[in-house]
Coordinates of C-alpha atoms in Angstrom, one line a residue:
M56 CA 17.1 25.1 -7.6
A57 CA 15.1 23.5 -4.8
S58 CA 14.8 25.4 -1.8
D59 CA 15.3 24.2 1.8
A60 CA 12.5 26.4 3.1
P61 CA 9.4 24.8 4.5
R62 CA 6.8 24.4 1.9
A63 CA 3.2 25.6 2.6
V64 CA 1.0 22.8 2.7
P65 CA -2.5 23.7 1.4
A66 CA -5.7 22.4 3.1
G67 CA -7.5 19.6 1.5
K68 CA -10.0 16.7 2.1
E69 CA -8.8 14.0 4.5
F70 CA -9.4 10.4 5.2
L71 CA -8.7 8.8 8.7
G72 CA -7.1 12.1 9.8
H73 CA -4.6 12.3 6.9
P74 CA -4.5 13.9 3.6
R75 CA -6.0 11.7 0.9
G76 CA -2.8 12.0 -1.0
L77 CA -1.1 9.7 1.6
F78 CA -3.4 6.8 0.5
V79 CA -2.7 7.4 -3.1
L80 CA 1.0 7.1 -2.4
F81 CA 0.1 4.1 -0.2
F82 CA -1.5 2.2 -3.1
A83 CA 1.1 3.3 -5.7
E84 CA 3.9 2.1 -3.5
M85 CA 2.2 -1.1 -2.6
W86 CA 1.7 -1.9 -6.2
E87 CA 5.4 -1.0 -7.0
R88 CA 6.5 -3.3 -4.2
F89 CA 4.2 -6.0 -5.4
S90 CA 5.8 -6.0 -8.6
Y91 CA 9.5 -5.7 -7.4
Y92 CA 9.2 -8.4 -4.7
G93 CA 7.1 -10.7 -6.8
M94 CA 9.4 -10.5 -9.7
R95 CA 12.6 -10.9 -7.3
A96 CA 10.7 -14.1 -5.8
I97 CA 10.9 -16.0 -9.3
L98 CA 13.9 -14.3 -10.8
I99 CA 16.6 -16.8 -10.0
L100 CA 14.2 -19.7 -10.6
F101 CA 13.4 -18.3 -14.0
L102 CA 17.1 -18.2 -14.9
T103 CA 17.7 -21.7 -13.8
K104 CA 14.6 -23.5 -14.7
H105 CA 13.7 -21.7 -18.0
F106 CA 16.9 -20.2 -19.4
L107 CA 18.8 -23.3 -17.9
F108 CA 21.6 -21.2 -16.6
G109 CA 24.1 -23.0 -14.1
D110 CA 23.8 -21.6 -10.6
E111 CA 26.8 -19.5 -10.6
P112 CA 26.0 -17.6 -13.7
A113 CA 22.4 -17.2 -12.6
Y114 CA 23.6 -15.7 -9.2
A115 CA 26.1 -13.3 -11.1
I116 CA 23.1 -12.0 -13.2
Y117 CA 20.9 -11.7 -10.0
G118 CA 23.5 -9.8 -8.2
A119 CA 24.4 -7.4 -11.0
Y120 CA 20.7 -6.6 -11.2
T121 CA 20.0 -6.1 -7.3
S122 CA 23.2 -4.0 -7.0
M123 CA 22.3 -1.6 -9.7
V124 CA 18.9 -1.3 -8.3
Y125 CA 20.3 0.3 -5.2
I126 CA 22.7 2.6 -7.3
T127 CA 20.2 4.4 -9.4
P128 CA 18.1 6.0 -6.8
V129 CA 21.0 8.3 -6.0
L130 CA 21.0 9.8 -9.4
G131 CA 17.1 9.6 -9.6
G132 CA 16.8 11.7 -6.4
Y133 CA 19.3 14.3 -7.7
L134 CA 17.4 14.8 -10.9
A135 CA 14.0 15.1 -9.2
D136 CA 15.5 17.5 -6.7
R137 CA 17.1 19.8 -9.2
Y138 CA 14.8 19.5 -12.3
L139 CA 11.8 17.1 -12.5
G140 CA 10.2 17.2 -9.1
A141 CA 9.4 14.2 -7.1
R142 CA 5.9 13.6 -8.8
Q143 CA 7.1 13.5 -12.3
A144 CA 10.1 11.4 -11.3
V145 CA 7.7 8.8 -9.6
L146 CA 5.4 8.7 -12.8
V147 CA 8.5 8.1 -15.1
G148 CA 9.9 5.6 -12.9
G149 CA 6.6 3.7 -12.7
F150 CA 6.4 3.7 -16.5
F151 CA 9.8 2.3 -17.0
I152 CA 9.3 -0.5 -14.2
A153 CA 5.9 -1.5 -15.9
A154 CA 7.4 -1.6 -19.3
G155 CA 10.5 -3.7 -17.8
H156 CA 8.1 -6.3 -16.3
L157 CA 6.0 -6.6 -19.4
M158 CA 9.0 -6.9 -21.6
I159 CA 10.1 -9.8 -19.5
A160 CA 6.8 -11.6 -19.9
L161 CA 6.6 -11.1 -23.6
F162 CA 10.2 -12.2 -24.4
E163 CA 9.7 -15.5 -22.3
G164 CA 10.4 -17.5 -25.6
P165 CA 10.5 -21.5 -25.7
Y166 CA 12.0 -23.5 -23.2
G167 CA 15.8 -23.4 -22.8
Q168 CA 16.4 -21.0 -25.8
Q169 CA 18.3 -17.9 -25.1
G170 CA 19.5 -15.5 -28.0
I171 CA 16.9 -12.7 -28.5
Y172 CA 14.7 -13.9 -25.7
L173 CA 17.6 -13.5 -23.1
D174 CA 18.5 -10.0 -24.8
G175 CA 14.8 -9.1 -24.1
F176 CA 15.1 -10.4 -20.6
Y177 CA 18.1 -8.3 -20.0
L178 CA 16.3 -5.3 -21.5
G179 CA 13.5 -5.8 -19.2
L180 CA 15.6 -5.9 -16.1
A181 CA 17.5 -2.8 -17.3
S182 CA 14.3 -0.8 -17.6
I183 CA 13.4 -1.9 -14.0
I184 CA 16.7 -0.7 -12.8
I185 CA 16.3 2.8 -14.4
G186 CA 12.7 3.0 -13.3
T187 CA 13.4 2.1 -9.7
G188 CA 16.0 4.9 -9.7
F189 CA 13.3 7.5 -10.4
L190 CA 10.7 6.0 -8.3
K191 CA 12.3 4.8 -4.9
A192 CA 14.2 7.8 -4.4
N193 CA 11.1 10.0 -4.6
I194 CA 7.9 8.6 -3.6
S195 CA 8.8 8.7 0.1
V196 CA 9.7 12.4 -0.3
L197 CA 6.2 13.0 -1.7
V198 CA 4.8 11.6 1.7
G199 CA 6.8 14.0 3.7
Q200 CA 5.8 17.0 1.5
L201 CA 2.1 16.4 2.3
Y202 CA 2.8 17.6 5.8
A203 CA 4.1 20.8 7.5
R204 CA 7.5 20.3 9.2
D205 CA 5.9 20.5 12.6
D206 CA 2.9 18.3 11.8
A207 CA 2.7 15.7 14.5
R208 CA 1.1 13.3 11.9
R209 CA 4.2 12.9 9.8
D210 CA 5.8 9.9 11.3
P211 CA 2.4 8.1 11.7
A212 CA 2.1 8.8 8.1
F213 CA 5.2 7.0 7.3
S214 CA 4.1 4.1 9.5
I215 CA 1.1 3.7 7.3
F216 CA 3.1 4.2 4.3
Y217 CA 5.5 1.5 5.4
M218 CA 2.5 -0.9 5.7
G219 CA 2.0 -0.4 2.0
I220 CA 5.5 -1.5 1.2
N221 CA 5.2 -4.6 3.3
L222 CA 1.5 -5.3 2.1
G223 CA 3.1 -5.5 -1.6
G224 CA 6.2 -7.3 -0.4
W225 CA 3.9 -9.9 1.3
L226 CA 1.4 -10.2 -1.7
G227 CA 3.7 -10.0 -4.6
P228 CA 5.7 -13.3 -4.1
I229 CA 2.5 -15.0 -3.4
A230 CA 0.6 -14.0 -6.5
V231 CA 3.6 -13.7 -8.9
G232 CA 5.3 -16.9 -7.3
I233 CA 2.3 -19.1 -7.7
L234 CA 1.4 -17.8 -11.3
G235 CA 5.0 -18.0 -12.4
E236 CA 5.9 -21.4 -11.0
T237 CA 2.5 -23.3 -11.6
V238 CA 0.8 -21.5 -14.5
G239 CA 3.7 -20.0 -16.7
W240 CA 6.6 -17.9 -16.1
S241 CA 5.1 -15.1 -18.4
Y242 CA 2.0 -15.0 -16.2
G243 CA 4.1 -14.2 -13.2
F244 CA 6.1 -11.4 -14.8
G245 CA 3.0 -10.3 -16.3
A246 CA 1.3 -10.1 -13.0
A247 CA 4.1 -8.0 -11.7
G248 CA 3.6 -5.7 -14.7
V249 CA 0.1 -5.4 -14.3
G250 CA 0.5 -4.5 -10.5
M251 CA 2.9 -1.7 -11.5
V252 CA 0.4 -0.3 -14.1
A253 CA -2.2 -0.4 -11.3
G254 CA 0.0 1.7 -9.2
L255 CA 0.3 4.1 -12.0
I256 CA -3.3 4.3 -12.7
V257 CA -4.0 5.1 -9.0
F258 CA -1.1 7.9 -9.1
V259 CA -2.5 9.4 -12.3
M260 CA -6.3 9.3 -11.6
F261 CA -5.9 10.7 -8.0
G262 CA -2.8 12.9 -8.3
H263 CA -4.6 16.0 -7.5
E264 CA -4.9 14.6 -3.9
L265 CA -1.2 15.5 -3.6
R266 CA -2.1 19.0 -3.4
G267 CA 0.9 20.3 -5.3
A268 CA 3.4 18.2 -3.4
G269 CA 6.5 17.1 -5.7
E270 CA 6.3 19.8 -8.3
A271 CA 9.1 20.8 -10.4
P272 CA 11.2 23.3 -8.5
D273 CA 11.6 25.6 -11.6
R274 CA 9.1 24.6 -14.3
A275 CA 10.5 27.4 -16.6
L276 CA 14.1 26.0 -16.4
L277 CA 12.7 22.5 -16.9
K278 CA 10.9 23.3 -20.1
A279 CA 13.3 25.6 -21.6
P280 CA 15.1 24.3 -24.8
V281 CA 18.8 23.4 -24.2
V282 CA 20.1 21.3 -27.2
A283 CA 18.6 21.0 -30.7
G284 CA 15.4 22.4 -29.3
L285 CA 15.2 19.7 -26.6
S286 CA 14.4 21.0 -23.0
R287 CA 16.1 19.6 -19.9
E288 CA 12.9 17.5 -19.3
W289 CA 13.3 15.6 -22.6
L290 CA 17.1 15.3 -22.2
I291 CA 16.5 13.6 -18.9
Y292 CA 14.0 11.1 -20.5
L293 CA 16.5 10.5 -23.3
G294 CA 19.2 10.1 -20.8
A295 CA 17.1 7.5 -19.1
V296 CA 16.8 5.5 -22.2
V297 CA 20.5 5.5 -22.6
G298 CA 20.6 4.4 -19.1
V299 CA 18.6 1.5 -19.9
G300 CA 21.1 0.6 -22.7
V301 CA 24.1 0.9 -20.3
S302 CA 22.3 -1.1 -17.7
W303 CA 21.4 -3.7 -20.3
W304 CA 25.2 -4.1 -21.1
L305 CA 26.4 -4.0 -17.6
I306 CA 23.9 -6.7 -16.3
R307 CA 25.9 -9.5 -18.3
F308 CA 29.2 -8.3 -17.0
Q309 CA 29.3 -8.8 -13.2
N310 CA 33.0 -7.9 -12.8
A311 CA 32.4 -4.4 -14.3
V312 CA 29.6 -3.9 -11.9
G313 CA 31.8 -4.9 -9.1
W314 CA 34.6 -2.6 -10.2
A315 CA 32.2 0.3 -10.8
L316 CA 30.9 -0.1 -7.3
M317 CA 34.3 -0.4 -5.6
A318 CA 35.6 2.5 -7.5
C319 CA 32.4 4.8 -6.6
F320 CA 32.4 3.5 -2.9
V321 CA 36.1 4.1 -2.4
A322 CA 35.8 7.8 -3.9
T323 CA 32.7 8.5 -1.9
Y324 CA 34.3 7.2 1.3
A325 CA 37.6 9.0 0.8
F326 CA 35.7 12.3 0.0
I327 CA 33.7 12.1 3.0
V328 CA 36.8 11.6 5.1
W329 CA 38.7 14.5 3.4
R330 CA 35.6 16.8 4.1
A331 CA 35.0 15.6 7.6
V332 CA 38.9 16.3 8.4
A333 CA 39.4 19.5 6.4
K334 CA 36.0 21.1 7.0
L335 CA 34.4 20.1 10.2
G336 CA 35.0 20.8 14.0
R337 CA 36.0 17.9 16.3
E338 CA 32.6 16.8 17.3
D339 CA 31.0 16.9 13.9
R340 CA 34.1 15.1 12.5
D341 CA 33.8 12.2 15.1
R342 CA 30.2 11.8 14.2
I343 CA 31.0 11.5 10.7
F344 CA 33.6 8.8 11.5
A345 CA 30.8 7.2 13.6
A346 CA 28.5 7.1 10.8
L347 CA 31.3 5.7 8.4
F348 CA 31.9 2.8 11.0
L349 CA 28.1 1.9 10.5
I350 CA 28.5 2.3 6.8
T351 CA 31.4 -0.2 6.8
L352 CA 29.3 -2.9 8.5
C353 CA 26.4 -2.4 5.9
P354 CA 27.8 -4.6 3.0
L355 CA 28.3 -7.4 5.3
F356 CA 24.9 -7.4 6.8
W357 CA 23.1 -7.2 3.4
A358 CA 25.4 -9.7 1.7
L359 CA 24.0 -12.4 4.2
F360 CA 20.4 -11.0 4.4
E361 CA 19.9 -10.9 0.5
Q362 CA 20.7 -14.6 0.0
A363 CA 16.9 -14.7 0.6
G364 CA 16.4 -14.2 -3.2
S365 CA 19.2 -16.1 -4.5
S366 CA 20.9 -19.1 -2.8
L367 CA 18.2 -19.5 -0.1
N368 CA 15.6 -19.4 -2.7
L369 CA 17.1 -22.3 -4.6
Y370 CA 17.9 -24.2 -1.3
T371 CA 14.2 -23.9 -0.4
D372 CA 13.3 -25.2 -3.8
R373 CA 15.5 -28.2 -4.0
Q374 CA 16.2 -29.2 -0.4
V375 CA 13.1 -28.2 1.8
D376 CA 10.1 -30.2 2.4
R377 CA 7.7 -27.6 1.3
S378 CA 4.5 -29.6 2.0
I379 CA 2.1 -27.5 4.4
L380 CA -1.4 -29.0 4.8
G381 CA -1.0 -31.3 1.9
W382 CA 0.0 -28.5 -0.6
E383 CA 3.4 -28.3 -1.8
V384 CA 4.1 -24.4 -1.5
P385 CA 6.2 -23.1 -4.3
A386 CA 9.6 -21.9 -3.2
S387 CA 9.0 -18.3 -4.4
V388 CA 6.1 -17.9 -1.9
F389 CA 8.5 -18.1 1.0
Q390 CA 9.8 -14.7 0.0
S391 CA 6.7 -13.2 1.4
V392 CA 7.5 -14.3 4.9
N393 CA 9.9 -11.5 5.6
S394 CA 7.2 -8.9 5.0
I395 CA 4.8 -10.8 7.3
F396 CA 7.3 -10.7 10.1
I397 CA 8.1 -7.0 9.5
I398 CA 4.4 -6.1 9.8
I399 CA 4.2 -8.0 13.1
L400 CA 7.5 -7.1 14.6
A401 CA 8.3 -3.7 13.5
P402 CA 5.7 -2.0 16.0
M403 CA 7.1 -4.3 18.8
F404 CA 10.7 -3.0 18.1
A405 CA 9.5 0.6 17.9
W406 CA 7.8 0.1 21.4
L407 CA 10.9 -1.7 22.8
W408 CA 13.4 1.0 21.8
T409 CA 11.0 3.7 23.2
F410 CA 10.4 1.7 26.4
L411 CA 14.3 1.3 26.9
N412 CA 15.0 4.9 25.8
K413 CA 12.7 6.2 28.7
R414 CA 14.6 4.3 31.2
G415 CA 18.1 5.2 30.0
L416 CA 18.6 1.6 28.7
E417 CA 18.4 1.9 24.9
P418 CA 21.4 0.3 23.3
S419 CA 23.5 2.6 21.0
A420 CA 23.3 2.4 17.3
P421 CA 26.6 0.5 16.9
F422 CA 25.4 -2.0 19.7
K423 CA 22.2 -2.5 17.6
F424 CA 24.2 -3.2 14.6
G425 CA 26.3 -5.7 16.5
I426 CA 23.1 -7.5 17.7
G427 CA 21.9 -7.5 14.0
L428 CA 24.9 -9.1 12.7
I429 CA 24.9 -11.9 15.4
V430 CA 21.2 -12.5 14.7
V431 CA 21.6 -12.7 11.0
G432 CA 24.4 -15.1 11.3
L433 CA 22.4 -17.2 13.8
G434 CA 19.6 -17.5 11.1
F435 CA 22.1 -19.5 8.9
L436 CA 23.3 -21.6 11.8
V437 CA 19.8 -22.6 12.7
L438 CA 19.2 -23.7 9.1
V439 CA 22.4 -25.6 9.1
A440 CA 21.3 -27.3 12.5
G441 CA 17.9 -28.0 11.1
A442 CA 19.3 -29.8 8.0
A443 CA 21.6 -31.8 10.2
S444 CA 18.7 -32.8 12.3
T445 CA 17.4 -34.8 9.3
P446 CA 20.4 -36.4 7.4
G447 CA 19.7 -37.8 4.0
E448 CA 16.2 -36.1 4.1
L449 CA 14.7 -32.7 3.2
T450 CA 15.0 -30.1 5.6
P451 CA 11.7 -29.4 7.6
V452 CA 10.1 -26.2 6.4
I453 CA 9.9 -24.9 10.0
F454 CA 13.6 -24.0 9.7
I455 CA 12.9 -21.8 6.7
F456 CA 10.5 -19.9 8.7
L457 CA 13.0 -19.6 11.6
V458 CA 15.6 -18.2 9.3
Y459 CA 13.3 -15.5 8.1
L460 CA 12.0 -14.7 11.6
L461 CA 15.7 -14.2 12.8
H462 CA 16.6 -12.3 9.7
T463 CA 13.8 -10.0 10.1
M464 CA 14.7 -9.3 13.9
A465 CA 18.2 -8.6 12.6
E466 CA 16.8 -6.3 9.8
L467 CA 15.0 -4.2 12.4
C468 CA 18.1 -3.8 14.5
F469 CA 20.0 -2.7 11.5
S470 CA 18.3 -0.9 8.6
P471 CA 16.0 1.7 10.3
V472 CA 18.6 2.4 12.9
G473 CA 21.3 2.8 10.1
L474 CA 18.9 5.1 8.0
S475 CA 18.1 7.2 11.1
N476 CA 21.8 7.6 11.9
M477 CA 23.0 8.7 8.7
T478 CA 21.0 11.8 8.9
R479 CA 21.2 12.1 12.8
L480 CA 25.0 12.0 12.7
S481 CA 25.8 14.2 9.4
V482 CA 25.7 17.9 9.3
A483 CA 23.0 19.4 7.0
S484 CA 25.3 20.0 4.1
M485 CA 26.5 16.4 4.1
T486 CA 23.1 14.6 4.7
G487 CA 22.6 13.7 1.0
L488 CA 26.2 12.6 0.7
M489 CA 25.8 10.1 3.6
M490 CA 22.6 8.8 2.4
G491 CA 24.4 8.2 -1.0
A492 CA 27.1 6.4 0.9
W493 CA 24.5 4.2 2.5
F494 CA 23.1 3.4 -0.8
L495 CA 26.4 2.4 -2.3
A496 CA 27.1 0.2 0.7
T497 CA 23.8 -1.5 0.3
A498 CA 24.6 -2.1 -3.4
G499 CA 27.9 -3.3 -2.4
G500 CA 26.2 -5.8 0.0
N501 CA 23.9 -7.0 -2.9
F502 CA 27.1 -7.6 -5.1
I503 CA 28.8 -9.5 -2.3
A504 CA 25.6 -11.5 -1.7
S505 CA 26.0 -12.8 -5.3
L506 CA 29.6 -13.9 -4.7
I507 CA 28.5 -15.8 -1.5
A508 CA 25.8 -17.4 -3.5
Q509 CA 28.0 -18.4 -6.3
A510 CA 30.4 -20.0 -3.7
T511 CA 27.3 -22.4 -2.8
G512 CA 26.8 -23.3 -6.4
G513 CA 28.7 -25.1 -9.2
E514 CA 28.3 -28.3 -11.4
G515 CA 27.9 -31.3 -9.2
V516 CA 27.9 -29.6 -6.0
G517 CA 25.2 -30.9 -3.6
P518 CA 23.5 -29.3 -0.6
E519 CA 26.4 -30.2 1.7
R520 CA 28.4 -27.2 -0.1
V521 CA 25.5 -24.8 0.6
L522 CA 25.3 -25.8 4.2
E523 CA 29.1 -25.5 4.6
V524 CA 28.9 -22.0 3.1
Y525 CA 26.0 -21.1 5.3
S526 CA 27.8 -22.4 8.3
N527 CA 31.1 -20.4 7.6
I528 CA 29.1 -17.1 7.0
G529 CA 27.0 -17.6 10.0
W530 CA 29.9 -18.0 12.4
F531 CA 31.8 -15.1 10.7
S532 CA 28.9 -12.8 11.0
A533 CA 28.4 -13.7 14.6
A534 CA 32.0 -13.2 15.3
V535 CA 32.0 -9.7 13.6
G536 CA 28.9 -8.9 15.6
V537 CA 30.6 -9.8 18.9
G538 CA 33.6 -7.7 17.9
V539 CA 31.1 -4.8 17.1
L540 CA 29.5 -5.1 20.5
A541 CA 33.0 -4.9 22.2
V542 CA 33.8 -1.6 20.3
A543 CA 30.5 -0.1 20.4
P544 CA 30.9 2.0 23.6
F545 CA 34.0 3.6 21.9
V546 CA 32.0 4.3 18.7
A547 CA 29.1 5.6 20.7
K548 CA 31.5 8.3 22.4
L549 CA 32.3 9.4 18.9
M550 CA 28.6 10.2 18.4
H551 CA 28.6 12.8 21.1
L552 CA 25.0 12.1 21.9
D553 CA 25.1 14.4 24.9
T554 CA 25.7 17.4 22.8
L555 CA 23.8 16.3 19.6
G556 CA 20.4 18.0 20.5
E557 CA 17.5 17.7 18.2
S558 CA 18.5 17.4 14.7
D559 CA 17.2 19.7 12.1
H560 CA 17.8 17.7 9.0
A561 CA 16.4 14.3 9.9
L562 CA 14.7 12.7 7.1
A563 CA 11.0 12.1 8.0
G564 CA 10.0 8.6 8.6
E565 CA 13.6 7.2 8.9
R566 CA 12.7 5.3 12.0
E567 CA 9.6 3.9 10.6
L568 CA 10.8 2.2 7.5
A569 CA 12.9 -1.0 7.6
E570 CA 13.6 -1.4 3.8
P571 CA 17.0 0.1 2.9
A572 CA 15.8 2.3 0.2
A573 CA 12.4 3.4 1.5
P574 CA 13.0 6.8 2.8
G575 CA 14.5 8.3 -0.3
T576 CA 17.8 10.2 -0.4
R577 CA 17.0 13.7 0.4
T578 CA 16.0 15.9 3.4
N579 CA 15.4 19.3 2.0
G580 CA 11.8 20.5 1.7
E581 CA 10.3 17.8 4.1
L582 CA 12.0 18.2 7.2
K583 CA 10.9 18.5 10.8
A584 CA 11.2 22.0 12.2

């Protein structure tokens, strides 16, 4: 069983004032995000242009896949914490992810043919889902374990690590998108797989630089035979293979994914409420209710934000003048814009919140959420206005850049703030549970995103329908955001910030990382003192 006690961090060689292991993790994560965001950029285009899916079924597959990607890290984090250790979990996850991308490349098949080729494609997606569950929940934990709890370099280390995330998120759609759309789909997916293999090679070759971080909590327990001579380790690996099979089946049944998500979310939400009422004192209970308020807003935000990879991707491909300096930029390349804006804007937002905090003017977390919902809705309204400015013509590309700029600003008001407050407002015994609820809400947002995308598509539906849906969701999100601003002072009172003090169970790096799954799921073994 993993211990919550601080782990002694052995001395070792450093680079730029940080353990060399940080840069091993930087490159491993950079290549993993290269592969994930690169593949994500061409996924919906591949479904509609190669397999010739209609928009609605393509959105359903995309939604089922992206939803499950945010569910599996909860289980992957638990298995690593209790049995495998974060290091082995990352290695296993990288293997499944690389295999998945390469399977998709190898099963491309002739144009328009489905059958075994489509089954192979689903198998590749399923392998990526399971691999992401092992890797994403644990690689950030390894970063935290490189440092003692009271090491002042911990948060700067996560800022460096987050640059790796966004460097991969920037380069992946460009390389994979250009190869996939202009050379061949298999070259694009193959490049994503090669990227993950490169990350694995770095991780294995320089794993000694991790200085013992992420080892199995009890190696004897892990290796001991349990059933038919198989150890717990091999049972976990076999379970992962079974998980690939289950995911392979679920991808084609969006309704099953939706019902499973709803059941898990309702059960988790009800359990949190029961535990808060039955087990906690008034102030801790109020804080949990404040955190649940933030979680409740999470699906709406991600449902709008995650149009980027689905309906907005197809709109960019079909209805936007993508000619820049005489080159018609592939639609998938625009998926890199969010990461560019994150790299530019994240330090500015961090400075802004610090500046306001020192003057007692920093907005509360629910107020920031309200701003995020207004701004993400405004992004769609700007696009609608841009399309209306050139009736009967392609939408000027500047409005796509504006959408991503506004959505990135909204993300920075939402994701790192939410991640920070899941741990800040929970008691130590419920932190993992609250992070799990955040993941489920994010998965739910991705599922709802696919339903919104499906509402924009259909046979014979033109761009007017897309813009109508974008207008509706834009105004709705802005209206909800205004409502959140109105109730923010009451929710802030439930947070009892005046008696909160310094949290002893905050997840390292939570304020530095905007990606919803970036900091992992656990706090034990890598906390600040």
